């Protein structure tokens, strides 16, 4: 029987798209940016990472663990997410946007880059070798459903912080909006 979830982008492509979005946000953050822009970008980055980490832990890592529980990359993934969560909490608690805020944000960026490199060069290719296309799409659909639940309460904040944070870069704003539009079209095609 034909299943709509087979039309979904694969979970691995969705994870790559999330990584691209968060790196784009990091690249907008500069030491000389206005405090309002820095705070908005920080909120965009922190919320995007929290949702992404929860989605991977619920929808992706358990499947990879079933394939090989002893794998070192999968074993260190959740502790690395927890290190990021500590830095996110520190950034949210810091009401200033000076040198210390920049330092913690750049430490978070460094950890994210290392973590993303392991996922994109080891875990995602392994998933694509070991799981067939239909399964990857099913998991992608599952991740989208969960993303809607996690993002819904934060939708207003996410839009507002994206508009302020990306206001200095037309290209980045267009890319961010295009990503949102694509997601919206996919979701409306699934629900109609
Ligand atoms: Fe991760
Ligand atoms: Fe990831």
PDB file of C-alpha atoms in Angstrom, residues 73-159:
ATOM      1  CA  UNK A  73      30.195   8.259  17.739  1.00  0.00           C
ATOM      2  CA  UNK A  74      26.716   7.305  18.898  1.00  0.00           C
ATOM      3  CA  UNK A  75      27.975   6.743  22.461  1.00  0.00           C
ATOM      4  CA  UNK A  76      29.368  10.265  22.800  1.00  0.00           C
ATOM      5  CA  UNK A  77      26.489  12.005  21.017  1.00  0.00           C
ATOM      6  CA  UNK A  78      24.130  12.506  23.974  1.00  0.00           C
ATOM      7  CA  UNK A  79      26.914  13.640  26.387  1.00  0.00           C
ATOM      8  CA  UNK A  80      27.938  16.178  23.707  1.00  0.00           C
ATOM      9  CA  UNK A  81      24.328  17.398  23.434  1.00  0.00           C
ATOM     10  CA  UNK A  82      24.337  17.818  27.237  1.00  0.00           C
ATOM     11  CA  UNK A  83      27.529  19.912  27.093  1.00  0.00           C
ATOM     12  CA  UNK A  84      25.786  22.132  24.529  1.00  0.00           C
ATOM     13  CA  UNK A  85      22.738  22.400  26.810  1.00  0.00           C
ATOM     14  CA  UNK A  86      24.976  23.697  29.633  1.00  0.00           C
ATOM     15  CA  UNK A  87      26.416  26.406  27.355  1.00  0.00           C
ATOM     16  CA  UNK A  88      22.892  27.281  26.152  1.00  0.00           C
ATOM     17  CA  UNK A  89      21.775  27.719  29.782  1.00  0.00           C
ATOM     18  CA  UNK A  90      24.795  29.970  30.443  1.00  0.00           C
ATOM     19  CA  UNK A  91      24.011  32.103  27.371  1.00  0.00           C
ATOM     20  CA  UNK A  92      20.358  32.474  28.372  1.00  0.00           C
ATOM     21  CA  UNK A  93      21.322  33.457  31.942  1.00  0.00           C
ATOM     22  CA  UNK A  94      23.754  36.128  30.702  1.00  0.00           C
ATOM     23  CA  UNK A  95      21.857  39.391  30.223  1.00  0.00           C
ATOM     24  CA  UNK A  96      24.929  41.154  28.806  1.00  0.00           C
ATOM     25  CA  UNK A  97      26.337  40.854  25.269  1.00  0.00           C
ATOM     26  CA  UNK A  98      29.995  41.727  25.850  1.00  0.00           C
ATOM     27  CA  UNK A  99      33.225  39.761  25.548  1.00  0.00           C
ATOM     28  CA  UNK A 100      32.146  36.991  27.959  1.00  0.00           C
ATOM     29  CA  UNK A 101      28.915  36.408  26.024  1.00  0.00           C
ATOM     30  CA  UNK A 102      30.913  36.252  22.774  1.00  0.00           C
ATOM     31  CA  UNK A 103      33.359  33.771  24.337  1.00  0.00           C
ATOM     32  CA  UNK A 104      30.615  31.379  25.478  1.00  0.00           C
ATOM     33  CA  UNK A 105      28.815  31.652  22.132  1.00  0.00           C
ATOM     34  CA  UNK A 106      32.042  30.851  20.246  1.00  0.00           C
ATOM     35  CA  UNK A 107      32.712  27.909  22.587  1.00  0.00           C
ATOM     36  CA  UNK A 108      29.237  26.622  21.722  1.00  0.00           C
ATOM     37  CA  UNK A 109      29.973  27.139  18.009  1.00  0.00           C
ATOM     38  CA  UNK A 110      33.224  25.169  18.309  1.00  0.00           C
ATOM     39  CA  UNK A 111      31.474  22.245  20.021  1.00  0.00           C
ATOM     40  CA  UNK A 112      28.662  22.291  17.451  1.00  0.00           C
ATOM     41  CA  UNK A 113      31.139  22.251  14.532  1.00  0.00           C
ATOM     42  CA  UNK A 114      32.972  19.193  15.947  1.00  0.00           C
ATOM     43  CA  UNK A 115      29.728  17.398  16.750  1.00  0.00           C
ATOM     44  CA  UNK A 116      28.177  18.161  13.346  1.00  0.00           C
ATOM     45  CA  UNK A 117      31.372  16.970  11.613  1.00  0.00           C
ATOM     46  CA  UNK A 118      31.085  13.561  13.311  1.00  0.00           C
ATOM     47  CA  UNK A 119      27.397  13.289  12.461  1.00  0.00           C
ATOM     48  CA  UNK A 120      27.823  14.321   8.825  1.00  0.00           C
ATOM     49  CA  UNK A 121      30.952  12.266   8.085  1.00  0.00           C
ATOM     50  CA  UNK A 122      30.153   9.136  10.108  1.00  0.00           C
ATOM     51  CA  UNK A 123      26.573   8.758  11.356  1.00  0.00           C
ATOM     52  CA  UNK A 124      24.545  10.079   8.412  1.00  0.00           C
ATOM     53  CA  UNK A 125      26.455   8.130   5.716  1.00  0.00           C
ATOM     54  CA  UNK A 126      26.175   4.999   7.885  1.00  0.00           C
ATOM     55  CA  UNK A 127      22.410   5.458   8.211  1.00  0.00           C
ATOM     56  CA  UNK A 128      22.182   5.829   4.418  1.00  0.00           C
ATOM     57  CA  UNK A 129      24.192   2.636   3.878  1.00  0.00           C
ATOM     58  CA  UNK A 130      22.227   0.554   6.384  1.00  0.00           C
ATOM     59  CA  UNK A 131      18.643   1.816   5.992  1.00  0.00           C
ATOM     60  CA  UNK A 132      16.659   1.848   2.758  1.00  0.00           C
ATOM     61  CA  UNK A 133      15.113   5.005   1.253  1.00  0.00           C
ATOM     62  CA  UNK A 134      11.590   4.232   2.463  1.00  0.00           C
ATOM     63  CA  UNK A 135      12.749   3.788   6.048  1.00  0.00           C
ATOM     64  CA  UNK A 136      14.771   7.031   5.901  1.00  0.00           C
ATOM     65  CA  UNK A 137      11.663   8.865   4.603  1.00  0.00           C
ATOM     66  CA  UNK A 138       9.427   7.302   7.263  1.00  0.00           C
ATOM     67  CA  UNK A 139      11.843   8.486   9.946  1.00  0.00           C
ATOM     68  CA  UNK A 140      11.896  11.924   8.263  1.00  0.00           C
ATOM     69  CA  UNK A 141       8.080  12.110   8.507  1.00  0.00           C
ATOM     70  CA  UNK A 142       8.231  11.031  12.152  1.00  0.00           C
ATOM     71  CA  UNK A 143      10.796  13.759  12.843  1.00  0.00           C
ATOM     72  CA  UNK A 144       8.580  16.396  11.173  1.00  0.00           C
ATOM     73  CA  UNK A 145       5.579  15.430  13.308  1.00  0.00           C
ATOM     74  CA  UNK A 146       7.655  15.693  16.476  1.00  0.00           C
ATOM     75  CA  UNK A 147       9.245  18.967  15.313  1.00  0.00           C
ATOM     76  CA  UNK A 148       5.780  20.542  15.010  1.00  0.00           C
ATOM     77  CA  UNK A 149       4.953  19.565  18.591  1.00  0.00           C
ATOM     78  CA  UNK A 150       8.253  20.885  19.964  1.00  0.00           C
ATOM     79  CA  UNK A 151       8.353  24.090  17.888  1.00  0.00           C
ATOM     80  CA  UNK A 152       4.683  25.152  18.216  1.00  0.00           C
ATOM     81  CA  UNK A 153       4.987  26.759  21.676  1.00  0.00           C
ATOM     82  CA  UNK A 154       8.123  28.625  20.529  1.00  0.00           C
ATOM     83  CA  UNK A 155       6.933  29.679  17.052  1.00  0.00           C
ATOM     84  CA  UNK A 156       6.397  33.374  17.905  1.00  0.00           C
ATOM     85  CA  UNK A 157       9.815  33.770  19.538  1.00  0.00           C
ATOM     86  CA  UNK A 158      11.513  31.895  16.708  1.00  0.00           C
ATOM     87  CA  UNK A 159      10.042  34.133  13.985  1.00  0.00           C
TER      88      UNK A 159
END
